mmCIF file of C-alpha atoms in Angstrom:
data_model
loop_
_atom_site.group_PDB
_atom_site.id
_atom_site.type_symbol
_atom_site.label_atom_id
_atom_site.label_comp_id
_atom_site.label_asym_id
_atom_site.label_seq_id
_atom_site.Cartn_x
_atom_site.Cartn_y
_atom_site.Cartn_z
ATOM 1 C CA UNK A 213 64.795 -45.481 -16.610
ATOM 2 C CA UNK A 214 67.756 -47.095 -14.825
ATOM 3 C CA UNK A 215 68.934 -50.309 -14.595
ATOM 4 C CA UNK A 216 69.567 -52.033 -11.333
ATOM 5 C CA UNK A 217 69.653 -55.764 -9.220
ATOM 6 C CA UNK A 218 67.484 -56.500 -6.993
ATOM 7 C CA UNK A 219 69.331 -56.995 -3.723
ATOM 8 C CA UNK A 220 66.279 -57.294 -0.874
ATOM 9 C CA UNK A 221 62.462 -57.045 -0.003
ATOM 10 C CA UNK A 222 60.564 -55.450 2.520
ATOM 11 C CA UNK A 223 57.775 -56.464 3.750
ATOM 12 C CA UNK A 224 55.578 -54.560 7.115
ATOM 13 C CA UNK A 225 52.044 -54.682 8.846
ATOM 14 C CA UNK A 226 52.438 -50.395 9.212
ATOM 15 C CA UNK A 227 52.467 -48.412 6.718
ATOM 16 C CA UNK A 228 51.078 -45.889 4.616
ATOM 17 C CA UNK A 229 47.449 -46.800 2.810
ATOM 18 C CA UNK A 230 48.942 -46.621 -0.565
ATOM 19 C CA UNK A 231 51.772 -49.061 0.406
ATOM 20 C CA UNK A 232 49.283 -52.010 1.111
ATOM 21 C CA UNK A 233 49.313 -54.924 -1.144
ATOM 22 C CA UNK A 234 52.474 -53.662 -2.967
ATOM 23 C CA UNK A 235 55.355 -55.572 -2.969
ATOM 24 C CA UNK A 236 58.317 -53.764 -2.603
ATOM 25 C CA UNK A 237 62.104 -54.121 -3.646
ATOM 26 C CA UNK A 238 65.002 -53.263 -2.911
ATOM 27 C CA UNK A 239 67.240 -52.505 -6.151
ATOM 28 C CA UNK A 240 70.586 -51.512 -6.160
ATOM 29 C CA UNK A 241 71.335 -49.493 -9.749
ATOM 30 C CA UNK A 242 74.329 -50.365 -11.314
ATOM 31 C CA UNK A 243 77.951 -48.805 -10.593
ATOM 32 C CA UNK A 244 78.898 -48.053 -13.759
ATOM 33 C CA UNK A 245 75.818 -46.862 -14.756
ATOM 34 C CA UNK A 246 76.323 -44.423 -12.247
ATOM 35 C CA UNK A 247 73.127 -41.021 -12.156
ATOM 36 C CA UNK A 248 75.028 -37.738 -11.644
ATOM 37 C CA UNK A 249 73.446 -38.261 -7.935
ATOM 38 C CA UNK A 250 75.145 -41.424 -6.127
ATOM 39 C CA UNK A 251 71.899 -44.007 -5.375
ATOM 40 C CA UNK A 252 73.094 -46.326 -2.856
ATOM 41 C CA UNK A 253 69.773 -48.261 -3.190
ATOM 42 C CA UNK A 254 66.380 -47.213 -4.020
ATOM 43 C CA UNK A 255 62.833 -48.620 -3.225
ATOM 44 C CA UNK A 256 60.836 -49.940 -6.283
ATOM 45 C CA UNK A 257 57.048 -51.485 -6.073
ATOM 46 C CA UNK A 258 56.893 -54.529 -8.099
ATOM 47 C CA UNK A 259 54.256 -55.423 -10.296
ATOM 48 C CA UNK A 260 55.890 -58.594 -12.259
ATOM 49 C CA UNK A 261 57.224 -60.405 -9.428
ATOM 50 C CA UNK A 262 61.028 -60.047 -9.949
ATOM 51 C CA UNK A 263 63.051 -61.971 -7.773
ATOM 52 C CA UNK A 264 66.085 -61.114 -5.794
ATOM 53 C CA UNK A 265 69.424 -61.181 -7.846
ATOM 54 C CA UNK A 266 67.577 -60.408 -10.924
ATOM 55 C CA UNK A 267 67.982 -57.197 -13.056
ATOM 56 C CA UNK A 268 65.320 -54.815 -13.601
ATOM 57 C CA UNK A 269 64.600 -51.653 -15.488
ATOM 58 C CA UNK A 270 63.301 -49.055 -13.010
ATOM 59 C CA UNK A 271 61.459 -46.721 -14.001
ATOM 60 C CA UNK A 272 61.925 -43.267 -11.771
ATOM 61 C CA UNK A 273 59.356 -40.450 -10.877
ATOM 62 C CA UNK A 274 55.155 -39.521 -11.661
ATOM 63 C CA UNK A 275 55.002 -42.925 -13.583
ATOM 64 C CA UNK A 276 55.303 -45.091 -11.010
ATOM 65 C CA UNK A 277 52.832 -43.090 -9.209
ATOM 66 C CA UNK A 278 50.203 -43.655 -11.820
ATOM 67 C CA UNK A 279 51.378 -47.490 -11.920
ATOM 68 C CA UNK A 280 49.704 -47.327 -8.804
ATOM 69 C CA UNK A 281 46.545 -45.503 -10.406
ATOM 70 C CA UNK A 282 46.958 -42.177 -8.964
ATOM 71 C CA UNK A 283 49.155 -39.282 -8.135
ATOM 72 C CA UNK A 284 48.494 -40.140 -4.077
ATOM 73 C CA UNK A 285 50.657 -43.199 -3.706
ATOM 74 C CA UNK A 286 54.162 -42.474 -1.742
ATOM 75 C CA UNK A 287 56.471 -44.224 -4.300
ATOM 76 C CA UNK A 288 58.395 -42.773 -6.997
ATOM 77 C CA UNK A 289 60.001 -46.178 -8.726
ATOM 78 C CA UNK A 290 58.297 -48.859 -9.797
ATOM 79 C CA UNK A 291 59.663 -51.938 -11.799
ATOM 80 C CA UNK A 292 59.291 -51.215 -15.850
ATOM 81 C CA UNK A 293 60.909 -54.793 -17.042
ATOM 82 C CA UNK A 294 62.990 -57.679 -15.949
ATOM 83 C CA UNK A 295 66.128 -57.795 -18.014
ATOM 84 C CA UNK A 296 66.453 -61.181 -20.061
ATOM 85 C CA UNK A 297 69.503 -59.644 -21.551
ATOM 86 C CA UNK A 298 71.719 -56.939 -21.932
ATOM 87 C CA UNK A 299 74.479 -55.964 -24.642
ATOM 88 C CA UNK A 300 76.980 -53.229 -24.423
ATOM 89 C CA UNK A 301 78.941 -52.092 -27.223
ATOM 90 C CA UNK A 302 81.203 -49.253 -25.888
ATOM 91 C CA UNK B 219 65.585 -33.662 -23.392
ATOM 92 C CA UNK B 220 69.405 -34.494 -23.968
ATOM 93 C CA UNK B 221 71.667 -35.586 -26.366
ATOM 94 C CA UNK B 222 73.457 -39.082 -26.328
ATOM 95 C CA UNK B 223 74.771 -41.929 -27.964
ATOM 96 C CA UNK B 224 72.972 -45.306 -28.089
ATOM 97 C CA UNK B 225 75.478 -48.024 -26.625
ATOM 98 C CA UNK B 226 73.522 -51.077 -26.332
ATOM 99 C CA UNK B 227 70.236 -52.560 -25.897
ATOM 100 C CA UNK B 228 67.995 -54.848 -23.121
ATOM 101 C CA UNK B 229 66.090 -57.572 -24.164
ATOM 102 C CA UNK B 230 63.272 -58.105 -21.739
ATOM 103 C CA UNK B 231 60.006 -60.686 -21.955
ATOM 104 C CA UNK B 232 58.559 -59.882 -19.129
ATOM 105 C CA UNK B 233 57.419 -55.661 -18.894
ATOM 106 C CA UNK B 234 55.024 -53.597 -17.696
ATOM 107 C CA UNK B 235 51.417 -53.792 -20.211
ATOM 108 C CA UNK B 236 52.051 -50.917 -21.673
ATOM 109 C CA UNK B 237 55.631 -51.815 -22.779
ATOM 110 C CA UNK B 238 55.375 -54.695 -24.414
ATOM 111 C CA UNK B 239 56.533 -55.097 -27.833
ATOM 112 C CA UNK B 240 58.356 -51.832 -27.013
ATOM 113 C CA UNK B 241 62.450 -51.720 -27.840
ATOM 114 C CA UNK B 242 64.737 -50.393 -24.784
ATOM 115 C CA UNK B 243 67.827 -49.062 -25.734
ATOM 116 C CA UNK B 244 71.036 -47.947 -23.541
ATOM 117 C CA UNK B 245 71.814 -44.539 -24.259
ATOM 118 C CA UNK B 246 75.346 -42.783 -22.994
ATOM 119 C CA UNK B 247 74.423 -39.220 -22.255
ATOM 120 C CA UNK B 248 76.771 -36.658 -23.221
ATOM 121 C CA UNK B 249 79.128 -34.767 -20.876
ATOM 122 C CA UNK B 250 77.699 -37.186 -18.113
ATOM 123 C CA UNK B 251 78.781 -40.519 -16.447
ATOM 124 C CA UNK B 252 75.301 -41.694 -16.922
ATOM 125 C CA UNK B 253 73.365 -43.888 -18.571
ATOM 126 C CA UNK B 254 69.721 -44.248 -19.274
ATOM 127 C CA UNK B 255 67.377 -47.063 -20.341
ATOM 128 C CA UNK B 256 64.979 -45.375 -22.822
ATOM 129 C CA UNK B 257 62.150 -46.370 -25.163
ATOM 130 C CA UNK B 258 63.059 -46.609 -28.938
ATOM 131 C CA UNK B 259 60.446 -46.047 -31.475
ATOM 132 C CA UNK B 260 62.589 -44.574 -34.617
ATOM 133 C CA UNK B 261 64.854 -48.038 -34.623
ATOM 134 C CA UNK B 262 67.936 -46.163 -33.675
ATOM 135 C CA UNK B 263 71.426 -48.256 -34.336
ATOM 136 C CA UNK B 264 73.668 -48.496 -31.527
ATOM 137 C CA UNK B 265 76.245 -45.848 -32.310
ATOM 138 C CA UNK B 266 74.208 -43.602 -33.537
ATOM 139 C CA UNK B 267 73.551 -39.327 -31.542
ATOM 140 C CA UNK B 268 70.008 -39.402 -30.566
ATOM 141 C CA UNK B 269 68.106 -37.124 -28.575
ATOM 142 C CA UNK B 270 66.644 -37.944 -25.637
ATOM 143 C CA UNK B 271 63.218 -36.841 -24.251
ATOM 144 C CA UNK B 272 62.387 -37.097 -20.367
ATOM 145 C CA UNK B 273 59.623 -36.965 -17.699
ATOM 146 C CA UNK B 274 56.464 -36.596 -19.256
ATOM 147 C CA UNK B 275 57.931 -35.565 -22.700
ATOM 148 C CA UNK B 276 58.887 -39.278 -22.610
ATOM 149 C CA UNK B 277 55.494 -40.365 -22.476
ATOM 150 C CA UNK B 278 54.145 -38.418 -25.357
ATOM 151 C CA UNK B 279 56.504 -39.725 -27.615
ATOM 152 C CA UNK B 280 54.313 -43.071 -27.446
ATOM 153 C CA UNK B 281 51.235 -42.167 -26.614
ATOM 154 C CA UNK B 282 49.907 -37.997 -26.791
ATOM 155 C CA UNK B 283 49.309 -37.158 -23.493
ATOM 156 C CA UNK B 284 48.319 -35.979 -21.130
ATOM 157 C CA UNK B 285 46.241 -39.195 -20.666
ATOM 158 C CA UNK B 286 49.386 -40.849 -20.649
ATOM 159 C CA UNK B 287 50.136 -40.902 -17.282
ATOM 160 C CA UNK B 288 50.057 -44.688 -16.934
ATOM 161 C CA UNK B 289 53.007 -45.404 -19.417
ATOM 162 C CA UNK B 290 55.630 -46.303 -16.768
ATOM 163 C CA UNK B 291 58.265 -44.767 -19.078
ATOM 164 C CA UNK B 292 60.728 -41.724 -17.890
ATOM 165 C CA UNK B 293 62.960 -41.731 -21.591
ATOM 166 C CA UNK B 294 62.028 -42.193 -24.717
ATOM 167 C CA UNK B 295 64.264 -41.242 -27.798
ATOM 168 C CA UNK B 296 62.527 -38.528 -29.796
ATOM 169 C CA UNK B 297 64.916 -37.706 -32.483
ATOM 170 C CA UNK B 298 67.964 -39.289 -34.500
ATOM 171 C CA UNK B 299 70.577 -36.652 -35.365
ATOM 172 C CA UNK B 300 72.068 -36.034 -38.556
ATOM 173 C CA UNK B 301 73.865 -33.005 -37.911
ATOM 174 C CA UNK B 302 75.131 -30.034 -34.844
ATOM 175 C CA UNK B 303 77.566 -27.762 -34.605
#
């Protein structure tokens, strides 16, 4: 899982089945906790309601599928926690 | 899975059902600018070389799969070194 701030929402009348209902973020994963791959931004569905400016822990790949409550949803990150608090001790 | 170093943790109330109660740690992975949220079950000290499992390995360190499938995890730690060469 990654950590990341929600910058955004989207929100649209068409779309795939599997999209409906979900609300859907926009998260923006840390610089310095930079993936080998640079991730400008990545699309998360959001089942805790986080808001924009918070951080969450996203949760990448299958999982977020199955959040859903099947493998036929088009998503692959979904919204695992919303941070209270983080500590680094490097 | 991958070895790392645990750097720090997140606190977080509010998490998925299945995660609650559940300790996230912040784990440095070696040779890589990257860093991973993962799922802590061995109480792992922040310093400390753990290994890291991923993907659906990730999942059956909490729960044996492969019914698992709705743990929204992708890391969990799976081992606490003592020793490599």
């Amino acid at each position: 899982m990654i950590l990341g701030r929600v910058t955004g929402e989207v929100w649209a009348s068409r779309k795939h089945g599997g999209l409906d209902g979900q609300k859907l973020l926009i998260v923006k994963p840390h610089a310095w906790y930079a993936p080998t791959h640079d991730v400008g931004h990545l699309i998360a569905v959001d089942s805790l309601g986080a808001g924009i400016g918070e951080e969450v822990v996203v949760c990448l790949g299958a999982p977020a599928r199955w959040s859903l409550g099947g493998k036929t949803f088009p998503v692959e990150a979904a919204i695992a926690a919303i941070v209270d608090h983080t500590e680094i001790k490097k | 899975m991958k070895r790392g170093k645990i750097i720090g943790e997140v606190w977080a109330a509010r998490k998925v059902g299945k995660l609650d109660g559940k300790r996230l740690v912040l784990v440095g992975i070696d040779g890589e600018d990257r860093v991973v949220v993962a799922i802590d079950t061995l109480s792992a000290s922040v310093g400390q070389t753990v290994l890291v499992s991923f993907g659906s390995g990730a999942r059956n360190v909490l729960a044996p799969g492969p019914h698992n499938r709705a743990l929204v995890c992708d890391a969990a730690i799976s081992l606490l070194e003592d020793g490599a060469t």
